[in-house]
Amino acid sequence: MIIGALEAGGTKMVCAIGHENGKIIKRTVIPTETVDTTMPKLINFFLNEGIEALGIGCFGPIDPDINSKTYGYITSTPKLPWRNFNIVKAFYEALKVPIGFDTDVNGAALGEGTWGALQGCEVSLYITIGTGVGVGVCIHGKPLHGLMHPEAGHIILRRLSHDTYKGNCPYHSDCLEGLASGPAIEGRWGKKAYELEDNYKVWDLESHYIAQALANFILCYSPNRIVLGGGVMKQKQLFPLIRAKVREYLGDYISLAKINDNIENYIVPPALGDNSGIMGALRLGYQAYLSF
Ligand code: ADP
Ligand code: ZN
């Protein structure tokens, strides 16, 4: 069958047509501008392709609760044109197919869980460190919801005493996203993150904050494995730094072979490369088709 997939991001929209086995046959990228300019372009991409379902992994916060009055809305996003926009309704009216809807990171966790590094995990985490920091959680193959969905990119961390950068989260200043996102690195050090590749201090500090967050997530979610993706994690030197510091932050409290002897297989890059999100959206579409 043919399924549409949309990874809706704050700067770009990745659109794809694919099959339920994860194979993508067509894709394009459309910049995220206003609802009025961007939505017609997105709908146009999916029209006349014969899609039988659409999956949307969306920047948040969103309302993924199918029983809620505001189901399908992008809610309190700082991206003003998209605030309180019912994106599911807009696509349903244009395409008339079942729609699966979740956060971009829950979608990416689902993609990695179906075809990538999180296969077979009872509890799986996908974390992106990019323009923002997002955390997707799947439990028994289903994205975690509850009150809304995890927004664990905004947890409060213990700041390192020599770090005087105030943080750049518009809501909390020095939450995880405010201290460790790509723009936070650039704000703190005054250069693009990729230009700082050789500066050990940058990645040592960065790995402290990511490791603290991971230690918290390990304690709270008890994940079987953690995938770290997003633009900042293109700095592969971060992986060994983060793994060592996670062990330090956990201390001897969690004394498991998975963490002590085999952490290289516990904190890993995405197996699907840059496709975790779009393949996850494809899977969301397929799940919506099955449950329709
Ligand atoms: P988005 O989060 O917008 O979907 P990305 O995951 O690509 O997009 O994240 C973009 C952020 O990642 C930017 O702040 C950028 O500076 C940073 N980034 C991108 N490539 C690299 C790299 N090679 N090294 C370090 N940081 C990078
Ligand atoms: Zn925040």
PDB file of C-alpha atoms and ligand atoms in Angstrom:
ATOM      1  CA  MET A   1       0.000   0.000   0.000  1.00  0.00           C
ATOM      2  CA  ILE A   2       0.995   3.634  -0.412  1.00  0.00           C
ATOM      3  CA  ILE A   3       1.323   5.889   2.626  1.00  0.00           C
ATOM      4  CA  GLY A   4       2.163   9.574   3.009  1.00  0.00           C
ATOM      5  CA  ALA A   5       4.619  10.709   5.684  1.00  0.00           C
ATOM      6  CA  LEU A   6       5.302  14.197   7.008  1.00  0.00           C
ATOM      7  CA  GLU A   7       8.054  15.140   9.435  1.00  0.00           C
ATOM      8  CA  ALA A   8       6.915  18.630  10.364  1.00  0.00           C
ATOM      9  CA  GLY A   9       9.782  20.686  11.772  1.00  0.00           C
ATOM     10  CA  GLY A  10      10.125  24.306  12.819  1.00  0.00           C
ATOM     11  CA  THR A  11      12.453  25.113   9.916  1.00  0.00           C
ATOM     12  CA  LYS A  12      11.587  22.477   7.321  1.00  0.00           C
ATOM     13  CA  MET A  13       8.894  20.003   6.371  1.00  0.00           C
ATOM     14  CA  VAL A  14      10.144  16.641   5.109  1.00  0.00           C
ATOM     15  CA  CYS A  15       7.457  14.982   2.966  1.00  0.00           C
ATOM     16  CA  ALA A  16       7.578  11.432   1.645  1.00  0.00           C
ATOM     17  CA  ILE A  17       5.540   8.779  -0.092  1.00  0.00           C
ATOM     18  CA  GLY A  18       6.382   5.209   0.841  1.00  0.00           C
ATOM     19  CA  HIS A  19       5.238   1.698   1.606  1.00  0.00           C
ATOM     20  CA  GLU A  20       4.299   0.031   4.899  1.00  0.00           C
ATOM     21  CA  ASN A  21       7.640  -1.832   4.897  1.00  0.00           C
ATOM     22  CA  GLY A  22       9.462   1.488   5.366  1.00  0.00           C
ATOM     23  CA  LYS A  23      10.593   1.924   1.753  1.00  0.00           C
ATOM     24  CA  ILE A  24      10.448   5.556   0.655  1.00  0.00           C
ATOM     25  CA  ILE A  25       9.741   6.088  -3.036  1.00  0.00           C
ATOM     26  CA  LYS A  26       9.500   9.864  -3.246  1.00  0.00           C
ATOM     27  CA  ARG A  27      10.505  12.710  -0.954  1.00  0.00           C
ATOM     28  CA  THR A  28      10.840  16.473  -0.870  1.00  0.00           C
ATOM     29  CA  VAL A  29      11.660  19.237   1.602  1.00  0.00           C
ATOM     30  CA  ILE A  30       9.501  22.351   1.922  1.00  0.00           C
ATOM     31  CA  PRO A  31      10.531  25.277   4.165  1.00  0.00           C
ATOM     32  CA  THR A  32       8.311  25.945   7.181  1.00  0.00           C
ATOM     33  CA  GLU A  33       6.857  29.417   6.657  1.00  0.00           C
ATOM     34  CA  THR A  34       3.334  30.473   7.591  1.00  0.00           C
ATOM     35  CA  VAL A  35       0.339  28.132   7.608  1.00  0.00           C
ATOM     36  CA  ASP A  36      -1.124  29.972   4.606  1.00  0.00           C
ATOM     37  CA  THR A  37       1.958  29.606   2.425  1.00  0.00           C
ATOM     38  CA  THR A  38       3.175  26.177   3.552  1.00  0.00           C
ATOM     39  CA  MET A  39       0.011  24.086   3.940  1.00  0.00           C
ATOM     40  CA  PRO A  40      -1.077  24.299   0.247  1.00  0.00           C
ATOM     41  CA  LYS A  41       2.413  23.152  -0.822  1.00  0.00           C
ATOM     42  CA  LEU A  42       2.284  20.191   1.551  1.00  0.00           C
ATOM     43  CA  ILE A  43      -1.216  19.171   0.471  1.00  0.00           C
ATOM     44  CA  ASN A  44      -0.191  19.478  -3.158  1.00  0.00           C
ATOM     45  CA  PHE A  45       2.686  17.043  -2.575  1.00  0.00           C
ATOM     46  CA  PHE A  46       0.381  14.365  -1.156  1.00  0.00           C
ATOM     47  CA  LEU A  47      -2.565  14.819  -3.557  1.00  0.00           C
ATOM     48  CA  ASN A  48      -2.970  12.417  -6.483  1.00  0.00           C
ATOM     49  CA  GLU A  49      -0.366   9.950  -5.183  1.00  0.00           C
ATOM     50  CA  GLY A  50      -2.924   7.338  -4.186  1.00  0.00           C
ATOM     51  CA  ILE A  51      -2.020   7.442  -0.484  1.00  0.00           C
ATOM     52  CA  GLU A  52      -4.300   5.404   1.795  1.00  0.00           C
ATOM     53  CA  ALA A  53      -3.093   6.982   5.047  1.00  0.00           C
ATOM     54  CA  LEU A  54      -0.916   9.845   6.269  1.00  0.00           C
ATOM     55  CA  GLY A  55       1.424   9.882   9.260  1.00  0.00           C
ATOM     56  CA  ILE A  56       2.533  13.175  10.799  1.00  0.00           C
ATOM     57  CA  GLY A  57       5.416  13.520  13.231  1.00  0.00           C
ATOM     58  CA  CYS A  58       5.131  17.133  14.311  1.00  0.00           C
ATOM     59  CA  PHE A  59       7.080  19.734  16.286  1.00  0.00           C
ATOM     60  CA  GLY A  60       5.294  20.419  19.529  1.00  0.00           C
ATOM     61  CA  PRO A  61       3.757  20.789  21.848  1.00  0.00           C
ATOM     62  CA  ILE A  62       0.776  19.094  20.219  1.00  0.00           C
ATOM     63  CA  ASP A  63      -2.450  17.478  21.378  1.00  0.00           C
ATOM     64  CA  PRO A  64      -2.238  13.757  20.468  1.00  0.00           C
ATOM     65  CA  ASP A  65      -5.242  12.696  22.619  1.00  0.00           C
ATOM     66  CA  ILE A  66      -7.887  11.457  20.208  1.00  0.00           C
ATOM     67  CA  ASN A  67     -10.610  12.068  22.833  1.00  0.00           C
ATOM     68  CA  SER A  68      -9.671  15.684  23.404  1.00  0.00           C
ATOM     69  CA  LYS A  69     -11.480  18.701  21.926  1.00  0.00           C
ATOM     70  CA  THR A  70      -8.156  20.000  20.649  1.00  0.00           C
ATOM     71  CA  TYR A  71      -6.904  16.677  19.210  1.00  0.00           C
ATOM     72  CA  GLY A  72      -4.766  17.325  16.146  1.00  0.00           C
ATOM     73  CA  TYR A  73      -3.723  20.825  17.191  1.00  0.00           C
ATOM     74  CA  ILE A  74      -0.244  22.212  17.421  1.00  0.00           C
ATOM     75  CA  THR A  75      -0.724  23.962  20.765  1.00  0.00           C
ATOM     76  CA  SER A  76       1.601  26.369  22.612  1.00  0.00           C
ATOM     77  CA  THR A  77       4.450  26.499  20.094  1.00  0.00           C
ATOM     78  CA  PRO A  78       6.572  29.662  19.991  1.00  0.00           C
ATOM     79  CA  LYS A  79       6.169  29.485  16.163  1.00  0.00           C
ATOM     80  CA  LEU A  80       3.239  31.877  16.206  1.00  0.00           C
ATOM     81  CA  PRO A  81       1.577  31.214  12.815  1.00  0.00           C
ATOM     82  CA  TRP A  82       1.227  27.544  13.792  1.00  0.00           C
ATOM     83  CA  ARG A  83      -0.028  28.082  17.335  1.00  0.00           C
ATOM     84  CA  ASN A  84      -3.466  26.495  17.905  1.00  0.00           C
ATOM     85  CA  PHE A  85      -3.564  25.240  14.323  1.00  0.00           C
ATOM     86  CA  ASN A  86      -5.495  22.006  13.736  1.00  0.00           C
ATOM     87  CA  ILE A  87      -3.061  20.365  11.334  1.00  0.00           C
ATOM     88  CA  VAL A  88      -4.818  16.979  11.374  1.00  0.00           C
ATOM     89  CA  LYS A  89      -8.161  18.501  10.363  1.00  0.00           C
ATOM     90  CA  ALA A  90      -6.535  20.500   7.557  1.00  0.00           C
ATOM     91  CA  PHE A  91      -4.956  17.367   6.068  1.00  0.00           C
ATOM     92  CA  TYR A  92      -8.047  15.228   6.616  1.00  0.00           C
ATOM     93  CA  GLU A  93     -10.285  17.704   4.792  1.00  0.00           C
ATOM     94  CA  ALA A  94      -7.904  17.804   1.831  1.00  0.00           C
ATOM     95  CA  LEU A  95      -6.891  14.122   1.622  1.00  0.00           C
ATOM     96  CA  LYS A  96      -9.747  12.171   3.275  1.00  0.00           C
ATOM     97  CA  VAL A  97      -7.491   9.375   4.555  1.00  0.00           C
ATOM     98  CA  PRO A  98      -6.792   8.098   8.109  1.00  0.00           C
ATOM     99  CA  ILE A  99      -4.163  10.240   9.809  1.00  0.00           C
ATOM    100  CA  GLY A 100      -1.664   9.214  12.467  1.00  0.00           C
ATOM    101  CA  PHE A 101      -0.420  12.123  14.555  1.00  0.00           C
ATOM    102  CA  ASP A 102       2.339  12.365  17.127  1.00  0.00           C
ATOM    103  CA  THR A 103       5.406  14.404  18.041  1.00  0.00           C
ATOM    104  CA  ASP A 104       8.385  14.328  15.686  1.00  0.00           C
ATOM    105  CA  VAL A 105      10.481  12.616  18.353  1.00  0.00           C
ATOM    106  CA  ASN A 106       7.855  10.050  19.352  1.00  0.00           C
ATOM    107  CA  GLY A 107       7.682   9.339  15.614  1.00  0.00           C
ATOM    108  CA  ALA A 108      11.462   8.959  15.395  1.00  0.00           C
ATOM    109  CA  ALA A 109      11.441   6.592  18.398  1.00  0.00           C
ATOM    110  CA  LEU A 110       8.765   4.566  16.611  1.00  0.00           C
ATOM    111  CA  GLY A 111      10.792   4.534  13.366  1.00  0.00           C
ATOM    112  CA  GLU A 112      13.931   3.330  15.142  1.00  0.00           C
ATOM    113  CA  GLY A 113      11.803   0.848  17.084  1.00  0.00           C
ATOM    114  CA  THR A 114      10.278  -0.596  13.923  1.00  0.00           C
ATOM    115  CA  TRP A 115      13.292  -0.706  11.605  1.00  0.00           C
ATOM    116  CA  GLY A 116      16.336   0.636  13.446  1.00  0.00           C
ATOM    117  CA  ALA A 117      18.388   0.589  16.626  1.00  0.00           C
ATOM    118  CA  LEU A 118      15.433   0.338  19.035  1.00  0.00           C
ATOM    119  CA  GLN A 119      13.939  -2.866  17.626  1.00  0.00           C
ATOM    120  CA  GLY A 120      12.889  -5.305  20.347  1.00  0.00           C
ATOM    121  CA  CYS A 121      13.051  -2.693  23.148  1.00  0.00           C
ATOM    122  CA  GLU A 122      10.259  -2.684  25.704  1.00  0.00           C
ATOM    123  CA  VAL A 123      11.006   0.959  26.558  1.00  0.00           C
ATOM    124  CA  SER A 124      12.849   2.995  23.964  1.00  0.00           C
ATOM    125  CA  LEU A 125      14.100   6.575  23.876  1.00  0.00           C
ATOM    126  CA  TYR A 126      14.996   8.724  20.902  1.00  0.00           C
ATOM    127  CA  ILE A 127      16.595  12.061  21.743  1.00  0.00           C
ATOM    128  CA  THR A 128      17.357  14.771  19.221  1.00  0.00           C
ATOM    129  CA  ILE A 129      19.883  17.507  20.008  1.00  0.00           C
ATOM    130  CA  GLY A 130      19.436  20.031  17.228  1.00  0.00           C
ATOM    131  CA  THR A 131      17.782  23.437  16.965  1.00  0.00           C
ATOM    132  CA  GLY A 132      15.843  22.254  19.995  1.00  0.00           C
ATOM    133  CA  VAL A 133      16.110  19.210  22.221  1.00  0.00           C
ATOM    134  CA  GLY A 134      13.315  16.651  21.997  1.00  0.00           C
ATOM    135  CA  VAL A 135      12.734  13.312  23.621  1.00  0.00           C
ATOM    136  CA  GLY A 136      10.526  10.587  22.156  1.00  0.00           C
ATOM    137  CA  VAL A 137       9.488   7.604  24.218  1.00  0.00           C
ATOM    138  CA  CYS A 138       7.880   4.357  23.060  1.00  0.00           C
ATOM    139  CA  ILE A 139       6.617   1.744  25.464  1.00  0.00           C
ATOM    140  CA  HIS A 140       5.802  -1.700  24.047  1.00  0.00           C
ATOM    141  CA  GLY A 141       6.004  -0.184  20.558  1.00  0.00           C
ATOM    142  CA  LYS A 142       3.532   2.621  21.323  1.00  0.00           C
ATOM    143  CA  PRO A 143       4.440   6.298  21.680  1.00  0.00           C
ATOM    144  CA  LEU A 144       3.997   7.521  25.268  1.00  0.00           C
ATOM    145  CA  HIS A 145       1.190  10.055  25.838  1.00  0.00           C
ATOM    146  CA  GLY A 146      -0.610  10.476  29.172  1.00  0.00           C
ATOM    147  CA  LEU A 147      -1.091  14.131  30.136  1.00  0.00           C
ATOM    148  CA  MET A 148       0.153  15.102  26.650  1.00  0.00           C
ATOM    149  CA  HIS A 149       3.500  13.631  25.572  1.00  0.00           C
ATOM    150  CA  PRO A 150       7.000  13.815  27.010  1.00  0.00           C
ATOM    151  CA  GLU A 151       8.559  17.282  26.763  1.00  0.00           C
ATOM    152  CA  ALA A 152      11.771  16.121  28.366  1.00  0.00           C
ATOM    153  CA  GLY A 153      13.954  18.499  26.366  1.00  0.00           C
ATOM    154  CA  HIS A 154      12.931  21.057  28.991  1.00  0.00           C
ATOM    155  CA  ILE A 155      14.035  19.289  32.169  1.00  0.00           C
ATOM    156  CA  ILE A 156      15.964  21.347  34.689  1.00  0.00           C
ATOM    157  CA  LEU A 157      19.622  20.438  35.077  1.00  0.00           C
ATOM    158  CA  ARG A 158      22.355  21.124  37.607  1.00  0.00           C
ATOM    159  CA  ARG A 159      24.438  23.818  35.963  1.00  0.00           C
ATOM    160  CA  LEU A 160      28.232  23.542  35.938  1.00  0.00           C
ATOM    161  CA  SER A 161      29.709  26.267  38.171  1.00  0.00           C
ATOM    162  CA  HIS A 162      32.087  27.668  35.540  1.00  0.00           C
ATOM    163  CA  ASP A 163      29.353  27.948  32.879  1.00  0.00           C
ATOM    164  CA  THR A 164      28.111  31.533  32.874  1.00  0.00           C
ATOM    165  CA  TYR A 165      25.939  31.276  29.741  1.00  0.00           C
ATOM    166  CA  LYS A 166      22.412  32.189  30.815  1.00  0.00           C
ATOM    167  CA  GLY A 167      20.673  29.717  28.518  1.00  0.00           C
ATOM    168  CA  ASN A 168      18.399  30.436  25.570  1.00  0.00           C
ATOM    169  CA  CYS A 169      15.100  28.659  26.205  1.00  0.00           C
ATOM    170  CA  PRO A 170      12.394  31.349  25.916  1.00  0.00           C
ATOM    171  CA  TYR A 171      10.399  29.599  28.649  1.00  0.00           C
ATOM    172  CA  HIS A 172      13.004  28.421  31.192  1.00  0.00           C
ATOM    173  CA  SER A 173      16.374  29.935  30.169  1.00  0.00           C
ATOM    174  CA  ASP A 174      18.659  27.160  31.417  1.00  0.00           C
ATOM    175  CA  CYS A 175      16.714  23.939  30.927  1.00  0.00           C
ATOM    176  CA  LEU A 176      18.362  21.123  28.907  1.00  0.00           C
ATOM    177  CA  GLU A 177      17.373  22.752  25.601  1.00  0.00           C
ATOM    178  CA  GLY A 178      18.440  26.177  26.865  1.00  0.00           C
ATOM    179  CA  LEU A 179      21.907  24.882  27.785  1.00  0.00           C
ATOM    180  CA  ALA A 180      22.660  22.194  25.203  1.00  0.00           C
ATOM    181  CA  SER A 181      20.806  22.803  21.900  1.00  0.00           C
ATOM    182  CA  GLY A 182      22.768  23.811  18.779  1.00  0.00           C
ATOM    183  CA  PRO A 183      21.783  27.495  19.181  1.00  0.00           C
ATOM    184  CA  ALA A 184      22.832  27.345  22.874  1.00  0.00           C
ATOM    185  CA  ILE A 185      26.303  26.129  21.860  1.00  0.00           C
ATOM    186  CA  GLU A 186      26.491  28.965  19.355  1.00  0.00           C
ATOM    187  CA  GLY A 187      25.224  31.526  21.892  1.00  0.00           C
ATOM    188  CA  ARG A 188      27.733  30.420  24.518  1.00  0.00           C
ATOM    189  CA  TRP A 189      30.829  30.153  22.335  1.00  0.00           C
ATOM    190  CA  GLY A 190      30.052  32.750  19.629  1.00  0.00           C
ATOM    191  CA  LYS A 191      30.593  30.423  16.657  1.00  0.00           C
ATOM    192  CA  LYS A 192      28.623  27.860  14.681  1.00  0.00           C
ATOM    193  CA  ALA A 193      28.704  24.485  16.438  1.00  0.00           C
ATOM    194  CA  TYR A 194      30.431  22.723  13.542  1.00  0.00           C
ATOM    195  CA  GLU A 195      33.197  25.375  13.587  1.00  0.00           C
ATOM    196  CA  LEU A 196      33.998  24.392  17.183  1.00  0.00           C
ATOM    197  CA  GLU A 197      34.814  20.791  16.318  1.00  0.00           C
ATOM    198  CA  ASP A 198      38.413  20.996  17.630  1.00  0.00           C
ATOM    199  CA  ASN A 199      37.594  22.820  20.859  1.00  0.00           C
ATOM    200  CA  TYR A 200      37.582  20.110  23.536  1.00  0.00           C
ATOM    201  CA  LYS A 201      36.064  22.410  26.181  1.00  0.00           C
ATOM    202  CA  VAL A 202      32.918  22.829  24.086  1.00  0.00           C
ATOM    203  CA  TRP A 203      32.227  19.099  23.825  1.00  0.00           C
ATOM    204  CA  ASP A 204      33.277  18.344  27.379  1.00  0.00           C
ATOM    205  CA  LEU A 205      30.722  20.849  28.709  1.00  0.00           C
ATOM    206  CA  GLU A 206      28.095  19.742  26.186  1.00  0.00           C
ATOM    207  CA  SER A 207      28.547  16.104  27.170  1.00  0.00           C
ATOM    208  CA  HIS A 208      28.062  17.000  30.858  1.00  0.00           C
ATOM    209  CA  TYR A 209      24.595  18.380  30.215  1.00  0.00           C
ATOM    210  CA  ILE A 210      23.544  15.601  27.848  1.00  0.00           C
ATOM    211  CA  ALA A 211      24.859  12.953  30.261  1.00  0.00           C
ATOM    212  CA  GLN A 212      23.000  14.507  33.210  1.00  0.00           C
ATOM    213  CA  ALA A 213      19.813  14.423  31.178  1.00  0.00           C
ATOM    214  CA  LEU A 214      20.407  10.820  30.127  1.00  0.00           C
ATOM    215  CA  ALA A 215      21.067   9.765  33.723  1.00  0.00           C
ATOM    216  CA  ASN A 216      17.724  11.330  34.655  1.00  0.00           C
ATOM    217  CA  PHE A 217      15.946   9.612  31.768  1.00  0.00           C
ATOM    218  CA  ILE A 218      17.502   6.253  32.686  1.00  0.00           C
ATOM    219  CA  LEU A 219      16.280   6.667  36.252  1.00  0.00           C
ATOM    220  CA  CYS A 220      12.775   7.782  35.211  1.00  0.00           C
ATOM    221  CA  TYR A 221      11.944   5.797  32.073  1.00  0.00           C
ATOM    222  CA  SER A 222      14.166   2.707  32.519  1.00  0.00           C
ATOM    223  CA  PRO A 223      14.856   2.490  28.769  1.00  0.00           C
ATOM    224  CA  ASN A 224      16.320  -0.646  27.190  1.00  0.00           C
ATOM    225  CA  ARG A 225      18.350   1.522  24.807  1.00  0.00           C
ATOM    226  CA  ILE A 226      18.801   5.212  23.955  1.00  0.00           C
ATOM    227  CA  VAL A 227      19.332   6.690  20.492  1.00  0.00           C
ATOM    228  CA  LEU A 228      20.948  10.130  20.255  1.00  0.00           C
ATOM    229  CA  GLY A 229      20.321  11.977  16.985  1.00  0.00           C
ATOM    230  CA  GLY A 230      20.036  15.521  15.631  1.00  0.00           C
ATOM    231  CA  GLY A 231      22.565  17.928  14.127  1.00  0.00           C
ATOM    232  CA  VAL A 232      24.720  18.399  17.245  1.00  0.00           C
ATOM    233  CA  MET A 233      25.242  14.625  17.546  1.00  0.00           C
ATOM    234  CA  LYS A 234      26.999  14.730  14.155  1.00  0.00           C
ATOM    235  CA  GLN A 235      29.957  15.476  16.457  1.00  0.00           C
ATOM    236  CA  LYS A 236      30.705  11.796  16.956  1.00  0.00           C
ATOM    237  CA  GLN A 237      33.331  12.652  19.580  1.00  0.00           C
ATOM    238  CA  LEU A 238      30.395  13.367  21.905  1.00  0.00           C
ATOM    239  CA  PHE A 239      29.406   9.705  22.175  1.00  0.00           C
ATOM    240  CA  PRO A 240      32.356   8.428  24.259  1.00  0.00           C
ATOM    241  CA  LEU A 241      32.296  11.585  26.406  1.00  0.00           C
ATOM    242  CA  ILE A 242      28.575  11.191  27.091  1.00  0.00           C
ATOM    243  CA  ARG A 243      28.850   7.460  27.818  1.00  0.00           C
ATOM    244  CA  ALA A 244      31.633   7.975  30.366  1.00  0.00           C
ATOM    245  CA  LYS A 245      29.782  10.801  32.110  1.00  0.00           C
ATOM    246  CA  VAL A 246      26.485   8.910  32.239  1.00  0.00           C
ATOM    247  CA  ARG A 247      28.302   6.237  34.223  1.00  0.00           C
ATOM    248  CA  GLU A 248      29.738   8.902  36.524  1.00  0.00           C
ATOM    249  CA  TYR A 249      26.376  10.581  37.100  1.00  0.00           C
ATOM    250  CA  LEU A 250      24.695   7.261  37.834  1.00  0.00           C
ATOM    251  CA  GLY A 251      27.507   6.292  40.185  1.00  0.00           C
ATOM    252  CA  ASP A 252      27.279   2.753  41.455  1.00  0.00           C
ATOM    253  CA  TYR A 253      23.568   3.027  41.988  1.00  0.00           C
ATOM    254  CA  ILE A 254      22.564   1.350  38.707  1.00  0.00           C
ATOM    255  CA  SER A 255      25.061  -1.488  38.530  1.00  0.00           C
ATOM    256  CA  LEU A 256      24.166  -3.363  35.368  1.00  0.00           C
ATOM    257  CA  ALA A 257      26.390  -4.994  32.759  1.00  0.00           C
ATOM    258  CA  LYS A 258      24.475  -3.100  30.056  1.00  0.00           C
ATOM    259  CA  ILE A 259      25.752   0.157  31.555  1.00  0.00           C
ATOM    260  CA  ASN A 260      29.063  -0.913  33.089  1.00  0.00           C
ATOM    261  CA  ASP A 261      30.447  -3.192  30.373  1.00  0.00           C
ATOM    262  CA  ASN A 262      28.466  -2.532  27.230  1.00  0.00           C
ATOM    263  CA  ILE A 263      27.431   1.109  27.214  1.00  0.00           C
ATOM    264  CA  GLU A 264      28.546   1.444  23.537  1.00  0.00           C
ATOM    265  CA  ASN A 265      25.487  -0.661  22.695  1.00  0.00           C
ATOM    266  CA  TYR A 266      23.234   1.159  25.118  1.00  0.00           C
ATOM    267  CA  ILE A 267      23.709   4.800  24.030  1.00  0.00           C
ATOM    268  CA  VAL A 268      23.897   4.709  20.244  1.00  0.00           C
ATOM    269  CA  PRO A 269      23.460   6.824  17.094  1.00  0.00           C
ATOM    270  CA  PRO A 270      20.360   6.312  14.929  1.00  0.00           C
ATOM    271  CA  ALA A 271      20.534   3.182  12.759  1.00  0.00           C
ATOM    272  CA  LEU A 272      18.294   4.927  10.211  1.00  0.00           C
ATOM    273  CA  GLY A 273      20.625   7.935   9.863  1.00  0.00           C
ATOM    274  CA  ASP A 274      18.608  11.044   9.088  1.00  0.00           C
ATOM    275  CA  ASN A 275      15.519   8.959   8.252  1.00  0.00           C
ATOM    276  CA  SER A 276      14.316   8.026  11.759  1.00  0.00           C
ATOM    277  CA  GLY A 277      11.697  10.789  11.769  1.00  0.00           C
ATOM    278  CA  ILE A 278      10.300  10.364   8.279  1.00  0.00           C
ATOM    279  CA  MET A 279      10.210   6.565   8.540  1.00  0.00           C
ATOM    280  CA  GLY A 280       8.518   6.923  11.921  1.00  0.00           C
ATOM    281  CA  ALA A 281       5.908   9.164  10.294  1.00  0.00           C
ATOM    282  CA  LEU A 282       5.357   6.454   7.695  1.00  0.00           C
ATOM    283  CA  ARG A 283       4.779   3.979  10.504  1.00  0.00           C
ATOM    284  CA  LEU A 284       2.349   6.383  12.208  1.00  0.00           C
ATOM    285  CA  GLY A 285       0.396   6.478   8.951  1.00  0.00           C
ATOM    286  CA  TYR A 286       0.329   2.695   8.709  1.00  0.00           C
ATOM    287  CA  GLN A 287      -0.811   2.344  12.330  1.00  0.00           C
ATOM    288  CA  ALA A 288      -3.602   4.867  11.666  1.00  0.00           C
ATOM    289  CA  TYR A 289      -4.691   2.825   8.636  1.00  0.00           C
ATOM    290  CA  LEU A 290      -4.770  -0.380  10.705  1.00  0.00           C
ATOM    291  CA  SER A 291      -6.786   1.159  13.519  1.00  0.00           C
ATOM    292  CA  PHE A 292      -9.225   3.132  11.345  1.00  0.00           C
TER     293      PHE A 292
HETATM  294  P1  ADP B   1      16.485  20.665  13.422  1.00  0.00           P
HETATM  295  O1  ADP B   1      16.685  20.465  14.885  1.00  0.00           O
HETATM  296  O2  ADP B   1      16.174  22.073  13.057  1.00  0.00           O
HETATM  297  O3  ADP B   1      15.543  19.674  12.815  1.00  0.00           O
HETATM  298  P2  ADP B   1      19.171  19.619  13.111  1.00  0.00           P
HETATM  299  O4  ADP B   1      18.888  18.386  13.874  1.00  0.00           O
HETATM  300  O5  ADP B   1      20.018  19.499  11.877  1.00  0.00           O
HETATM  301  O6  ADP B   1      17.867  20.387  12.668  1.00  0.00           O
HETATM  302  O7  ADP B   1      19.880  20.611  14.113  1.00  0.00           O
HETATM  303  C1  ADP B   1      20.379  21.846  13.722  1.00  0.00           C
HETATM  304  C2  ADP B   1      21.371  22.320  14.779  1.00  0.00           C
HETATM  305  O8  ADP B   1      22.441  21.378  14.834  1.00  0.00           O
HETATM  306  C3  ADP B   1      21.987  23.668  14.489  1.00  0.00           C
HETATM  307  O9  ADP B   1      21.985  24.445  15.688  1.00  0.00           O
HETATM  308  C4  ADP B   1      23.403  23.355  14.051  1.00  0.00           C
HETATM  309  O10 ADP B   1      24.310  24.316  14.499  1.00  0.00           O
HETATM  310  C5  ADP B   1      23.687  22.027  14.696  1.00  0.00           C
HETATM  311  N1  ADP B   1      24.544  21.210  13.815  1.00  0.00           N
HETATM  312  C6  ADP B   1      24.281  20.812  12.556  1.00  0.00           C
HETATM  313  N2  ADP B   1      25.322  20.125  12.032  1.00  0.00           N
HETATM  314  C7  ADP B   1      26.276  20.101  13.002  1.00  0.00           C
HETATM  315  C8  ADP B   1      27.586  19.539  13.099  1.00  0.00           C
HETATM  316  N3  ADP B   1      28.152  18.878  12.089  1.00  0.00           N
HETATM  317  N4  ADP B   1      28.245  19.711  14.268  1.00  0.00           N
HETATM  318  C9  ADP B   1      27.698  20.375  15.299  1.00  0.00           C
HETATM  319  N5  ADP B   1      26.483  20.924  15.258  1.00  0.00           N
HETATM  320  C10 ADP B   1      25.774  20.796  14.141  1.00  0.00           C
HETATM  321 ZN    ZN B   2      12.925  25.046  28.281  1.00  0.00          ZN
END
